[in-house]
mmCIF file of C-alpha atoms in Angstrom:
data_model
loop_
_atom_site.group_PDB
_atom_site.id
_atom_site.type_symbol
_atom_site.label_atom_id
_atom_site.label_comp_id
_atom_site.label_asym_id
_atom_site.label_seq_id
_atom_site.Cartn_x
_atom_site.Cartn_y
_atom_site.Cartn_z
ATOM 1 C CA UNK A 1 136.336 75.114 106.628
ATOM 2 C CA UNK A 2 136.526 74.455 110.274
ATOM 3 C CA UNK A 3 135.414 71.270 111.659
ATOM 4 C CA UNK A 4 132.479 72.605 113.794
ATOM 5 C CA UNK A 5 130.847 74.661 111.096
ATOM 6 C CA UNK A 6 131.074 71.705 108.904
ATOM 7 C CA UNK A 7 128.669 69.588 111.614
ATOM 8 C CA UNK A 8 126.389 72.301 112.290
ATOM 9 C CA UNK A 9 125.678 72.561 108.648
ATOM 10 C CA UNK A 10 125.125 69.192 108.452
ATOM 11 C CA UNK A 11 122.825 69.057 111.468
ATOM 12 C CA UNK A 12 120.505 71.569 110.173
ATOM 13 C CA UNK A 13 120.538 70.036 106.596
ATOM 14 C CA UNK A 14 119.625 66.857 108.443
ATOM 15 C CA UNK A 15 117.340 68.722 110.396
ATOM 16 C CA UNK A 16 115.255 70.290 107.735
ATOM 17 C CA UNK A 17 115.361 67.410 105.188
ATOM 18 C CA UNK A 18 113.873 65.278 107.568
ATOM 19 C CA UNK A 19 111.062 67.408 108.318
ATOM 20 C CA UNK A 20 110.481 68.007 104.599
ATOM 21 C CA UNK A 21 110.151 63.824 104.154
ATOM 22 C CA UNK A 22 107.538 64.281 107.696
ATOM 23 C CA UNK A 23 105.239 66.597 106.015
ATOM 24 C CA UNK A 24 105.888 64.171 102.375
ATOM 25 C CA UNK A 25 104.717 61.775 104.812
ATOM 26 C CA UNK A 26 101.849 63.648 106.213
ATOM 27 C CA UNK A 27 100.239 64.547 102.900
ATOM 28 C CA UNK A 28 100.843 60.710 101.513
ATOM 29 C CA UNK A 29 98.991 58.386 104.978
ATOM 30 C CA UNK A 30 96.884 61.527 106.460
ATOM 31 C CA UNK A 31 93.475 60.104 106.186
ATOM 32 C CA UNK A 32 90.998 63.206 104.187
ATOM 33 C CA UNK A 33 91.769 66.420 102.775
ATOM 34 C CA UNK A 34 91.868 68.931 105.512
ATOM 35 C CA UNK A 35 94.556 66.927 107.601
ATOM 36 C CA UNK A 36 96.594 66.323 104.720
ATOM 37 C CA UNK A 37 97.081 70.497 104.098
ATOM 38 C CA UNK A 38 98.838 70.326 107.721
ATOM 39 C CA UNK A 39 101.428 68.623 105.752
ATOM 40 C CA UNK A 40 102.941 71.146 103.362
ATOM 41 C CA UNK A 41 103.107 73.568 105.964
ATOM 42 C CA UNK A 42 105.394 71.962 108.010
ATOM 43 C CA UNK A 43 107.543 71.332 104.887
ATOM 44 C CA UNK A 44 107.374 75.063 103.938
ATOM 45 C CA UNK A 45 108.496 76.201 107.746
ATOM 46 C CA UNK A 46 110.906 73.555 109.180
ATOM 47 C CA UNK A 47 111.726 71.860 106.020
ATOM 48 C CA UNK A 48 112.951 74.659 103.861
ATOM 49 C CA UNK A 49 114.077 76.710 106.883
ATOM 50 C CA UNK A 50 116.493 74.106 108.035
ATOM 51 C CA UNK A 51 118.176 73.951 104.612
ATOM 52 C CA UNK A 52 118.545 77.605 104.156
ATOM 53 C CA UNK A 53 120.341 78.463 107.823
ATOM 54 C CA UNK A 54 122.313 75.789 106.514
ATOM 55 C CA UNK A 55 123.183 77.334 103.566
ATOM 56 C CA UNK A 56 123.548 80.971 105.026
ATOM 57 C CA UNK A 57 126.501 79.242 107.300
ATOM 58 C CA UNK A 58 127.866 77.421 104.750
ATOM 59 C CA UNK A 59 128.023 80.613 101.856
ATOM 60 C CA UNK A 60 129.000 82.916 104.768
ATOM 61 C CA UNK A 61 131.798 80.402 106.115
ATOM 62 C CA UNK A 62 132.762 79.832 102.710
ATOM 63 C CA UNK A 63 133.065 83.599 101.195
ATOM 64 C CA UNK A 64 134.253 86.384 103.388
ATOM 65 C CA UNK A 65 131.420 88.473 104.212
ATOM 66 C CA UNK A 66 127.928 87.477 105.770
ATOM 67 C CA UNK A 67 125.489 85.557 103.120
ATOM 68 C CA UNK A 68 121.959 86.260 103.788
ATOM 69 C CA UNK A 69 120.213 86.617 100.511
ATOM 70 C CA UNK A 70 118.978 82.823 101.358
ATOM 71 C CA UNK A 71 116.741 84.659 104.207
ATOM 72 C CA UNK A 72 114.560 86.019 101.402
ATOM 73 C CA UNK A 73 113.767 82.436 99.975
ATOM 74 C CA UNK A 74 112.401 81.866 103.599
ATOM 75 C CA UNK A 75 110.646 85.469 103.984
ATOM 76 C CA UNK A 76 108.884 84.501 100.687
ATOM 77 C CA UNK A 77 107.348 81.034 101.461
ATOM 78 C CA UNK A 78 106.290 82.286 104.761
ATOM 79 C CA UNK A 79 104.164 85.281 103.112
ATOM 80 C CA UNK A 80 103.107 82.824 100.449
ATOM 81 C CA UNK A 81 102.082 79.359 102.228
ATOM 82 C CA UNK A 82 99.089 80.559 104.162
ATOM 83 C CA UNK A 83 97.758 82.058 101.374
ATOM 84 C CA UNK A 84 98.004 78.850 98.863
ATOM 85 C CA UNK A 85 96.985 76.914 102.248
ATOM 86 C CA UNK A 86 93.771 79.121 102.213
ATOM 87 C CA UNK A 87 92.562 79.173 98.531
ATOM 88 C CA UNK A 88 93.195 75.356 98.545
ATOM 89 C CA UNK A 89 91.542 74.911 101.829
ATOM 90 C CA UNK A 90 88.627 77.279 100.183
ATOM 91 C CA UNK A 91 88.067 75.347 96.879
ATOM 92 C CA UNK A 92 88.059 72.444 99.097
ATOM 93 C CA UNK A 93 85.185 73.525 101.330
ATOM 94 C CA UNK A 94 83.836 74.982 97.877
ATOM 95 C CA UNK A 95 83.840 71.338 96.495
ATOM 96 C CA UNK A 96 82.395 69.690 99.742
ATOM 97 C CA UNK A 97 84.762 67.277 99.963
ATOM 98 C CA UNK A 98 84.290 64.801 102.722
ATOM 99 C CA UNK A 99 86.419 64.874 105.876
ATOM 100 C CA UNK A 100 87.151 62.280 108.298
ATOM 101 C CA UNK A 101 84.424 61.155 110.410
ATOM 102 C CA UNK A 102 85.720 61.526 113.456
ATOM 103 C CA UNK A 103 86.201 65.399 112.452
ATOM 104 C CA UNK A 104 83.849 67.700 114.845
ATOM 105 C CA UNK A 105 82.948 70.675 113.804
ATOM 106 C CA UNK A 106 80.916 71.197 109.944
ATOM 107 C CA UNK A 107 82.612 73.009 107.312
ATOM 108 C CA UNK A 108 80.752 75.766 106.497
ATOM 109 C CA UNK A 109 79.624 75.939 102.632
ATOM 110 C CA UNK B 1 100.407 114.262 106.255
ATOM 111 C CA UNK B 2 101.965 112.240 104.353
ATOM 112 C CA UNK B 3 104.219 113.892 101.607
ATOM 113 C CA UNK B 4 103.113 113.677 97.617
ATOM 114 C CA UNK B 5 106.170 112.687 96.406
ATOM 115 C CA UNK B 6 107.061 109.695 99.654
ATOM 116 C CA UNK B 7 104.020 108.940 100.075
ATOM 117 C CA UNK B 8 105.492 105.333 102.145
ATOM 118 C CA UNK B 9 109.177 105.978 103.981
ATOM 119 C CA UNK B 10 108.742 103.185 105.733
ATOM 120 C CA UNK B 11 107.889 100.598 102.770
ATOM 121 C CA UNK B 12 110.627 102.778 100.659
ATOM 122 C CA UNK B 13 113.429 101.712 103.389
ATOM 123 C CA UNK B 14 112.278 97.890 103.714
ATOM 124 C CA UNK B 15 112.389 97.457 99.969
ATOM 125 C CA UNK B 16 115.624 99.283 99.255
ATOM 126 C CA UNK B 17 116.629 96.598 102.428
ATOM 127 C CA UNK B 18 115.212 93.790 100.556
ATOM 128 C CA UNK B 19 116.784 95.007 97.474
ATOM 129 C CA UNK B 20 120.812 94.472 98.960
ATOM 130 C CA UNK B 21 119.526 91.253 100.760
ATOM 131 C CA UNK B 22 118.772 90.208 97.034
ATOM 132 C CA UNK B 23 122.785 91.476 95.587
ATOM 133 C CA UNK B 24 124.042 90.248 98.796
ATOM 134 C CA UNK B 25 126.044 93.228 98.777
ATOM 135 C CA UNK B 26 126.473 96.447 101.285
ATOM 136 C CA UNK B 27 127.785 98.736 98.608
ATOM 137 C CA UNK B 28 126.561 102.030 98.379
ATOM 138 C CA UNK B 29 125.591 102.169 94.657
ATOM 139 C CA UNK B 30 123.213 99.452 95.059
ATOM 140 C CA UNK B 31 122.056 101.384 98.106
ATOM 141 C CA UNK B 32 121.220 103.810 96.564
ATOM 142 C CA UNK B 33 119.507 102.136 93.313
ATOM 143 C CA UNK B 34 117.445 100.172 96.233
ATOM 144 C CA UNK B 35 116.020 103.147 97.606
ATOM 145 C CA UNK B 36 115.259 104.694 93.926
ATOM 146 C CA UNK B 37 113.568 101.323 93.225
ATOM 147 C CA UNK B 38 111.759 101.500 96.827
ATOM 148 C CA UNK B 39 110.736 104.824 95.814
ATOM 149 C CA UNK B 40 109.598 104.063 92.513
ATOM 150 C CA UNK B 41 107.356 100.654 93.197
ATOM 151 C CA UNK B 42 105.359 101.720 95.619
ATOM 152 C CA UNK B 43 104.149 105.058 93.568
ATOM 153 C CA UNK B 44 103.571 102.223 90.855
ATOM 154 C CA UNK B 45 101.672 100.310 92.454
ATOM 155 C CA UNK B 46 100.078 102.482 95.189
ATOM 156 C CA UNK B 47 96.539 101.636 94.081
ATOM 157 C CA UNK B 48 96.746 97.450 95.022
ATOM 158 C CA UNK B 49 98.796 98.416 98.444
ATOM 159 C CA UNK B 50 96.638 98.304 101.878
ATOM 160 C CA UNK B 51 97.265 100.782 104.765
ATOM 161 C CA UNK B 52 99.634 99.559 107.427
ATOM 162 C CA UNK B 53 98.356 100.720 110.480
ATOM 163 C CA UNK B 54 100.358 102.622 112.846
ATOM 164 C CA UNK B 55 103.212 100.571 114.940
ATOM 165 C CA UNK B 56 102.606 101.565 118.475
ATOM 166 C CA UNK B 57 105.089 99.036 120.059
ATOM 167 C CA UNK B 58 108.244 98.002 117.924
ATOM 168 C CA UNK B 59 109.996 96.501 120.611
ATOM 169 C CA UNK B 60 107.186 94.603 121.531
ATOM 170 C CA UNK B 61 106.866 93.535 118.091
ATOM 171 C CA UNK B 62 110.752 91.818 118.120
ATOM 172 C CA UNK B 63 109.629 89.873 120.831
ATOM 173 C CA UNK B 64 106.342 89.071 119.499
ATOM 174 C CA UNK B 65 107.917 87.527 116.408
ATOM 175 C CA UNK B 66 110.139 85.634 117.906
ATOM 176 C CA UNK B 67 107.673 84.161 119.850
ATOM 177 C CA UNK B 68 105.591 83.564 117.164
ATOM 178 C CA UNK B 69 108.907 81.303 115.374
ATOM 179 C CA UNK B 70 109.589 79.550 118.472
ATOM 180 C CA UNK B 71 105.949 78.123 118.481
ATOM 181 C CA UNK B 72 106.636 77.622 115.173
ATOM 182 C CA UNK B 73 109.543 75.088 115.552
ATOM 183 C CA UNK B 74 107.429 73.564 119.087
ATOM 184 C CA UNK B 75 104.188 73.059 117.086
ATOM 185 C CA UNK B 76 106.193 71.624 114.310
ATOM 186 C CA UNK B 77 107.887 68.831 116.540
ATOM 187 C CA UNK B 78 103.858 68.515 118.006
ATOM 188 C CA UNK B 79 102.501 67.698 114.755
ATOM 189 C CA UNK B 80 105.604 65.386 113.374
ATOM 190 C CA UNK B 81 104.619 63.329 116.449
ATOM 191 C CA UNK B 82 101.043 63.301 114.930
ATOM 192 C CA UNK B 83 101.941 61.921 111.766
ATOM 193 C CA UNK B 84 104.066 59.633 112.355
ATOM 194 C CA UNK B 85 101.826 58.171 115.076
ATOM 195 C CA UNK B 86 98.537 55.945 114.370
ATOM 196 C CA UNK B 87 95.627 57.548 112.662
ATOM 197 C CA UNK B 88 93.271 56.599 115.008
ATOM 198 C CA UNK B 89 94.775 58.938 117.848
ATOM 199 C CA UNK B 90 94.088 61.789 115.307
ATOM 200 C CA UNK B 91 91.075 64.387 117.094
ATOM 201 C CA UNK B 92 90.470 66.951 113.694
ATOM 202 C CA UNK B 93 88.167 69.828 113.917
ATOM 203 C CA UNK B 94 86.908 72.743 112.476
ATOM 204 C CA UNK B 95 86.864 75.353 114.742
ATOM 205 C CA UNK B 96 84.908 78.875 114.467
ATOM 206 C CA UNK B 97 87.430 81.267 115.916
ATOM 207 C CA UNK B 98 85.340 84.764 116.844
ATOM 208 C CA UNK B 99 87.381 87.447 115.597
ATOM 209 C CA UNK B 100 88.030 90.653 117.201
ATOM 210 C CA UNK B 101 89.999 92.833 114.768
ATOM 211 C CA UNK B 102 88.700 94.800 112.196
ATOM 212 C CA UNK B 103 91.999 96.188 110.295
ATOM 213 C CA UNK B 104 92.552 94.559 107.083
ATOM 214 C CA UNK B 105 96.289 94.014 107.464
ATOM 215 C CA UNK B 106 96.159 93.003 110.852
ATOM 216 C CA UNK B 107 93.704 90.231 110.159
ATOM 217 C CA UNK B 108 95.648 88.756 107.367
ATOM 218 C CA UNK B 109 98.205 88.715 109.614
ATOM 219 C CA UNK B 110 96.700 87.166 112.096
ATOM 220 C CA UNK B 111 95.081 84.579 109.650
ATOM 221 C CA UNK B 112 98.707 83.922 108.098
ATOM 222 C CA UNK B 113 100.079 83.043 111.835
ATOM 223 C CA UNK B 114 97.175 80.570 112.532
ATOM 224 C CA UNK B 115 98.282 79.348 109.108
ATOM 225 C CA UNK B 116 102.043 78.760 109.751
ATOM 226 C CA UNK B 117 101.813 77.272 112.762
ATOM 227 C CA UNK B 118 101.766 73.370 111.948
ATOM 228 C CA UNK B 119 97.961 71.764 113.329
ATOM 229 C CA UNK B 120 96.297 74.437 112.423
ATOM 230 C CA UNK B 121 95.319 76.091 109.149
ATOM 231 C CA UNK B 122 93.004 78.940 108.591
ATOM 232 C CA UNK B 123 90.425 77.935 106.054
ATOM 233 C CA UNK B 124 87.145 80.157 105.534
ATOM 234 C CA UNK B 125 86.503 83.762 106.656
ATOM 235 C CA UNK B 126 83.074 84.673 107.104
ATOM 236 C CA UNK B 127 81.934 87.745 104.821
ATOM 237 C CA UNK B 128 81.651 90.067 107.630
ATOM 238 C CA UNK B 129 84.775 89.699 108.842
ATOM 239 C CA UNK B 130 83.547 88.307 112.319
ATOM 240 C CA UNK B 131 84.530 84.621 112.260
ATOM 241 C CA UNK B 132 87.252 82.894 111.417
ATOM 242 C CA UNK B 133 87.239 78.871 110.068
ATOM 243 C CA UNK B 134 90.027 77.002 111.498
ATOM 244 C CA UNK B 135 91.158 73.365 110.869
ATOM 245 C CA UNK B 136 92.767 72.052 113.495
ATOM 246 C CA UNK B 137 95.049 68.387 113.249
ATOM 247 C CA UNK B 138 94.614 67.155 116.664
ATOM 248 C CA UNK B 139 92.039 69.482 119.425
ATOM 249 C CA UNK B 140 91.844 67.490 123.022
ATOM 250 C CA UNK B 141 89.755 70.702 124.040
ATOM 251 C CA UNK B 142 87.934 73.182 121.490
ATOM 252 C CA UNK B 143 87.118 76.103 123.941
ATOM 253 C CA UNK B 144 90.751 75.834 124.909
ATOM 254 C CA UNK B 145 92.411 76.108 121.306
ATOM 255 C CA UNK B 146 89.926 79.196 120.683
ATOM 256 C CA UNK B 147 91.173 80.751 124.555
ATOM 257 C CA UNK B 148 94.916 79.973 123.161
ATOM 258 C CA UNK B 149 94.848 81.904 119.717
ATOM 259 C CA UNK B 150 92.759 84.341 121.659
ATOM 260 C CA UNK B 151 95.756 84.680 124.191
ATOM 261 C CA UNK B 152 98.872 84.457 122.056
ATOM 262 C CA UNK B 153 98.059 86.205 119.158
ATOM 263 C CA UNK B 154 95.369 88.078 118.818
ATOM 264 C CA UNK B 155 95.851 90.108 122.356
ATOM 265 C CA UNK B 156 99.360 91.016 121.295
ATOM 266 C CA UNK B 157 98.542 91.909 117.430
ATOM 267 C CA UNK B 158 95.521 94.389 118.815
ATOM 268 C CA UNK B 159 98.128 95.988 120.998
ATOM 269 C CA UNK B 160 101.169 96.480 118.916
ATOM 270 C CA UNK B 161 99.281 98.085 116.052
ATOM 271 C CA UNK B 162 96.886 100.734 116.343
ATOM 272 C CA UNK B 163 93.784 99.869 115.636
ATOM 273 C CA UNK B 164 90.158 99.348 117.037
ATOM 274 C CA UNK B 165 89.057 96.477 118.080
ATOM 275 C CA UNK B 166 85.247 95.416 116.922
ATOM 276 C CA UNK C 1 131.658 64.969 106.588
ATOM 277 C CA UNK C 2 129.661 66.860 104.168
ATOM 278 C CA UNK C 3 130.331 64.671 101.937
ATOM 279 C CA UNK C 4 128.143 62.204 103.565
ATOM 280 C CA UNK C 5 125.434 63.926 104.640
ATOM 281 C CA UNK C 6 124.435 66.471 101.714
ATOM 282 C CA UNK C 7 123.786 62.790 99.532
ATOM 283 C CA UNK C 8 122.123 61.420 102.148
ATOM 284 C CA UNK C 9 119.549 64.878 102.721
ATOM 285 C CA UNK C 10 119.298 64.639 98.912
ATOM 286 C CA UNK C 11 117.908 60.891 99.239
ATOM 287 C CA UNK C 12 115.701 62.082 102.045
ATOM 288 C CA UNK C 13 114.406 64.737 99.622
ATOM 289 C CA UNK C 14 113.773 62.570 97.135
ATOM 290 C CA UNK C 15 112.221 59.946 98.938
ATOM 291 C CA UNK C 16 109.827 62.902 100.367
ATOM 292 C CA UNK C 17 109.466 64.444 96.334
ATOM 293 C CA UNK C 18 108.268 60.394 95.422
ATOM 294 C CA UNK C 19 105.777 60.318 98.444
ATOM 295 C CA UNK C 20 104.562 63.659 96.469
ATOM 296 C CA UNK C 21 103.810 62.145 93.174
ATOM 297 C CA UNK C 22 102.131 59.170 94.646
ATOM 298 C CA UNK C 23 99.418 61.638 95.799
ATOM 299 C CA UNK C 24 99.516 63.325 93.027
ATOM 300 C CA UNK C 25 98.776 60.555 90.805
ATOM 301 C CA UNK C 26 96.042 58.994 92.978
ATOM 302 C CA UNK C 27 95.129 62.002 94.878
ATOM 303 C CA UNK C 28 91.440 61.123 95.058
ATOM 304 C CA UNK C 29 90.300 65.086 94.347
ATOM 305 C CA UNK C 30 91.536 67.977 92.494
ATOM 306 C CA UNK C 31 92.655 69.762 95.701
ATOM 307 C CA UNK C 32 94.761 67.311 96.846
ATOM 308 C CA UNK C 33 96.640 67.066 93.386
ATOM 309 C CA UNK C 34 97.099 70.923 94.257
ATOM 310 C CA UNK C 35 98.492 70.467 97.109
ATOM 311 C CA UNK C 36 100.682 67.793 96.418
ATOM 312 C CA UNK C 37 101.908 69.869 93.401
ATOM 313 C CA UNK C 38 102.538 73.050 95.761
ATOM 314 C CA UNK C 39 104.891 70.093 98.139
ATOM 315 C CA UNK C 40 106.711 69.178 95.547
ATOM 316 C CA UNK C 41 107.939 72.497 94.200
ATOM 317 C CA UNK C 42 109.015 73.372 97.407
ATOM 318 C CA UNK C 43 110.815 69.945 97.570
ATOM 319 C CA UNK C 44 112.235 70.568 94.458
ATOM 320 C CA UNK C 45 113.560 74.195 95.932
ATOM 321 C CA UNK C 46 114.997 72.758 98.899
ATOM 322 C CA UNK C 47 116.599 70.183 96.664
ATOM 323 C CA UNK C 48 118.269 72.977 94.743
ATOM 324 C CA UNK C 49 119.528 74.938 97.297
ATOM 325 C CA UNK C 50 121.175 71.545 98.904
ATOM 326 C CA UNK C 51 122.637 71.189 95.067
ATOM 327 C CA UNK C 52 124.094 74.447 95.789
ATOM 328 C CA UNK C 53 126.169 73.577 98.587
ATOM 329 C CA UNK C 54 127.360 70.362 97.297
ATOM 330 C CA UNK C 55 128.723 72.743 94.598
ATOM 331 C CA UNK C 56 129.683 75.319 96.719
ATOM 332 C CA UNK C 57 128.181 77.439 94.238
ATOM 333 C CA UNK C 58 125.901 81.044 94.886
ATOM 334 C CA UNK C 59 124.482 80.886 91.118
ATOM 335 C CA UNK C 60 121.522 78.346 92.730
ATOM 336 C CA UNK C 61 119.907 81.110 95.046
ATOM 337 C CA UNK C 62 118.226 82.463 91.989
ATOM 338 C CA UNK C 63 116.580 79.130 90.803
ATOM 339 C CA UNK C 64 115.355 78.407 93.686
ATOM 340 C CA UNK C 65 114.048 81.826 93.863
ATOM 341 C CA UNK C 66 112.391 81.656 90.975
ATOM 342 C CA UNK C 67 111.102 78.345 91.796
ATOM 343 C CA UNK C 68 109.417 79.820 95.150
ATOM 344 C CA UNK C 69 107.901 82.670 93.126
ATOM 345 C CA UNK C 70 106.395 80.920 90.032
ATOM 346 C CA UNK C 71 105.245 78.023 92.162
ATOM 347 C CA UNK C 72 103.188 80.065 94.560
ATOM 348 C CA UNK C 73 101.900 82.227 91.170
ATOM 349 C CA UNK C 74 100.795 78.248 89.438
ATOM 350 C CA UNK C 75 99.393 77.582 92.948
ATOM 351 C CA UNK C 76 97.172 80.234 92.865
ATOM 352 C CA UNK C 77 96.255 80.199 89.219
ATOM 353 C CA UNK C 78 95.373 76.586 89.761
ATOM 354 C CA UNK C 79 93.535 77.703 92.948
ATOM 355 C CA UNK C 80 91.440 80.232 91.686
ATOM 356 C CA UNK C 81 90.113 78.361 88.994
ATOM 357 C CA UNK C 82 89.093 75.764 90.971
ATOM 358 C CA UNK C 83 87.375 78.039 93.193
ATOM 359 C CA UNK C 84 85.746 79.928 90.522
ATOM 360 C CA UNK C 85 86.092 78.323 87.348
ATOM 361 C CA UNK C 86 87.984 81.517 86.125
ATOM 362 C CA UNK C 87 91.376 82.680 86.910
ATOM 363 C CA UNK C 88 91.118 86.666 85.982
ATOM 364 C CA UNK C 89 88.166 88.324 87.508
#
């Protein structure tokens, strides 16, 4: 494998683990429930998206032939996350559970 | 009108699409076997699907997607900032977001946009389909973040597909 | 080089997949033991597909596909009976 595919691989594995352990962070110090969902997202998008262009180069560099069955991994969290991010948000709102007082705005019930 | 027998060309051609991403393979067989299978799922399940409105600008579309990832990766590098910074500098809100689009589809895809851009999440849709409930990490300016999602999404959506705005 | 950095994204990973279970063991609510859940299975698929390159090996894509689709099924199940006490209605 050349040299230069090798380090972009690695940059985007670096890349997208680091923003996975960002949004780990998130949902572990955020302070109440609705900040912490902003978490996961950016694990979902960045996080998991980083790893699989990584692995698209890497399979494609590696085998002749273009590897992009990883795209559908991505393709399928995006569809999904909003709508997991919803229903949790929902049950949330459902369950009136307190947010952060500096939050403006009222959840509706 | 639509044909009996396809009733979705369209939907058959993305899945038989989907179907060699999956084999990783260009091969004609499992071309072919895609398309059967694109033909054959959607007849299946053709009572759960919801209509697709009419594309009236694909091109348009292209670039409106890749816009959509590139504030993607910015809004992620805005809200890593945000969390790894001190709480205190943290502004949440929730934010009613007046919606202008009636189409089913295009509303969940709006909704799923808000969603997957990192600060804000869509939480709550109001039974009449008129307002939207959106969390937001960090707001400096409320009117603004409504003016922005306004501006870069829902303008463009109502555009591209063909539908009628409320 | 690779040989560096795939362990050291895989101790990332981890580190992020422990930050997980904290909240999900003291995750004051129900929701946010939900959520943390829904993190860590896509934590766990990233870690997979990174387990696939150190092995240079294709056979991973389907776990991890399989992780992304039965995760986001639990998710819901999980969030639909929280929402309505049921999960079929």
């Amino acid at each position: 494998m050349p040299f230069w595919i090798e380090v972009l691989v690695s940059v985007f594995l670096i890349i997208g683990s680091l923003f996975a352990l960002i949004g780990a962070i998130g949902l572990y110090r955020l302070p109440d429930f609705y900040t912490r969902l902003h978490g996961p997202t950016k694990a979902t998008t960045l996080g998991v998206g980083g790893i699989v262009i990584a692995s698209m180069i890497f399979f494609s560099s590696q085998n002749d032939g273009l590897s992009l069955h990883e795209l559908l991994i991505t393709l399928f969290l995006f569809l999904t996350a909003p709508v997991s991010a919803h229903m949790l948000a929902k049950a949330a709102m459902q369950q009136k559970l307190p947010a952060v007082e500096q939050t403006r705005g009222q959840p509706w019930d | 009108m639509k044909a009996r027998w396809l009733p979705n060309p369209a939907l058959t051609l993305m899945l038989a699409i989907l179907w060699l991403l999956l084999n990783n393979t260009l091969s004609f067989g499992q071309f072919l076997l895609g398309l059967f299978l694109g033909w054959a799922i959607p007849l299946l399940v053709r009572g759960f699907l919801v209509e697709v409105p009419r594309i009236r600008k694909p091109l348009q579309l292209c670039v409106f997607s890749l816009k959509v990832l590139f504030d993607i990766v910015v809004a992620n590098v805005h809200v890593a900032k945000l969390v790894l910074g001190p709480k205190k500098n943290l502004r949440p809100a929730f934010i009613e977001v007046p919606m202008a689009i009636e189409n089913e589809f295009v509303l969940s895809t709006l909704t799923s946009i808000i969603s997957l851009t990192p600060g804000t999440v869509s939480a709550c849709l109001s039974e009449d389909r008129q307002m939207l409930m959106v969390h937001a990490l960090d707001v400096p300016d409320v009117d603004a973040l409504i003016a922005d999602v306004k501006r870069n999404y829902e303008a463009p959506l109502l555009e591209i597909f063909e539908c009628s705005p409320t | 080089m690779l040989a560096y950095v795939i362990p050291f994204c895989m101790a990332v990973l981890g580190l992020a997949a422990v930050l997980n279970v904290v909240r999900l063991v003291q995750g004051p609510d129900m929701p946010d033991r939900v959520l943390a859940l829904d993190t860590l299975y896509i934590n766990a698929l990233a870690l997979i597909v990174l387990f696939g390159i150190w092995l240079a090996s294709d056979l991973f894509f389907e776990a991890a596909l399989l992780i992304a689709v039965m995760g986001f099924v639990s998710t819901v199940a999980v969030g639909k009976h929280l929402l309505h006490g049921d999960i079929i209605d």
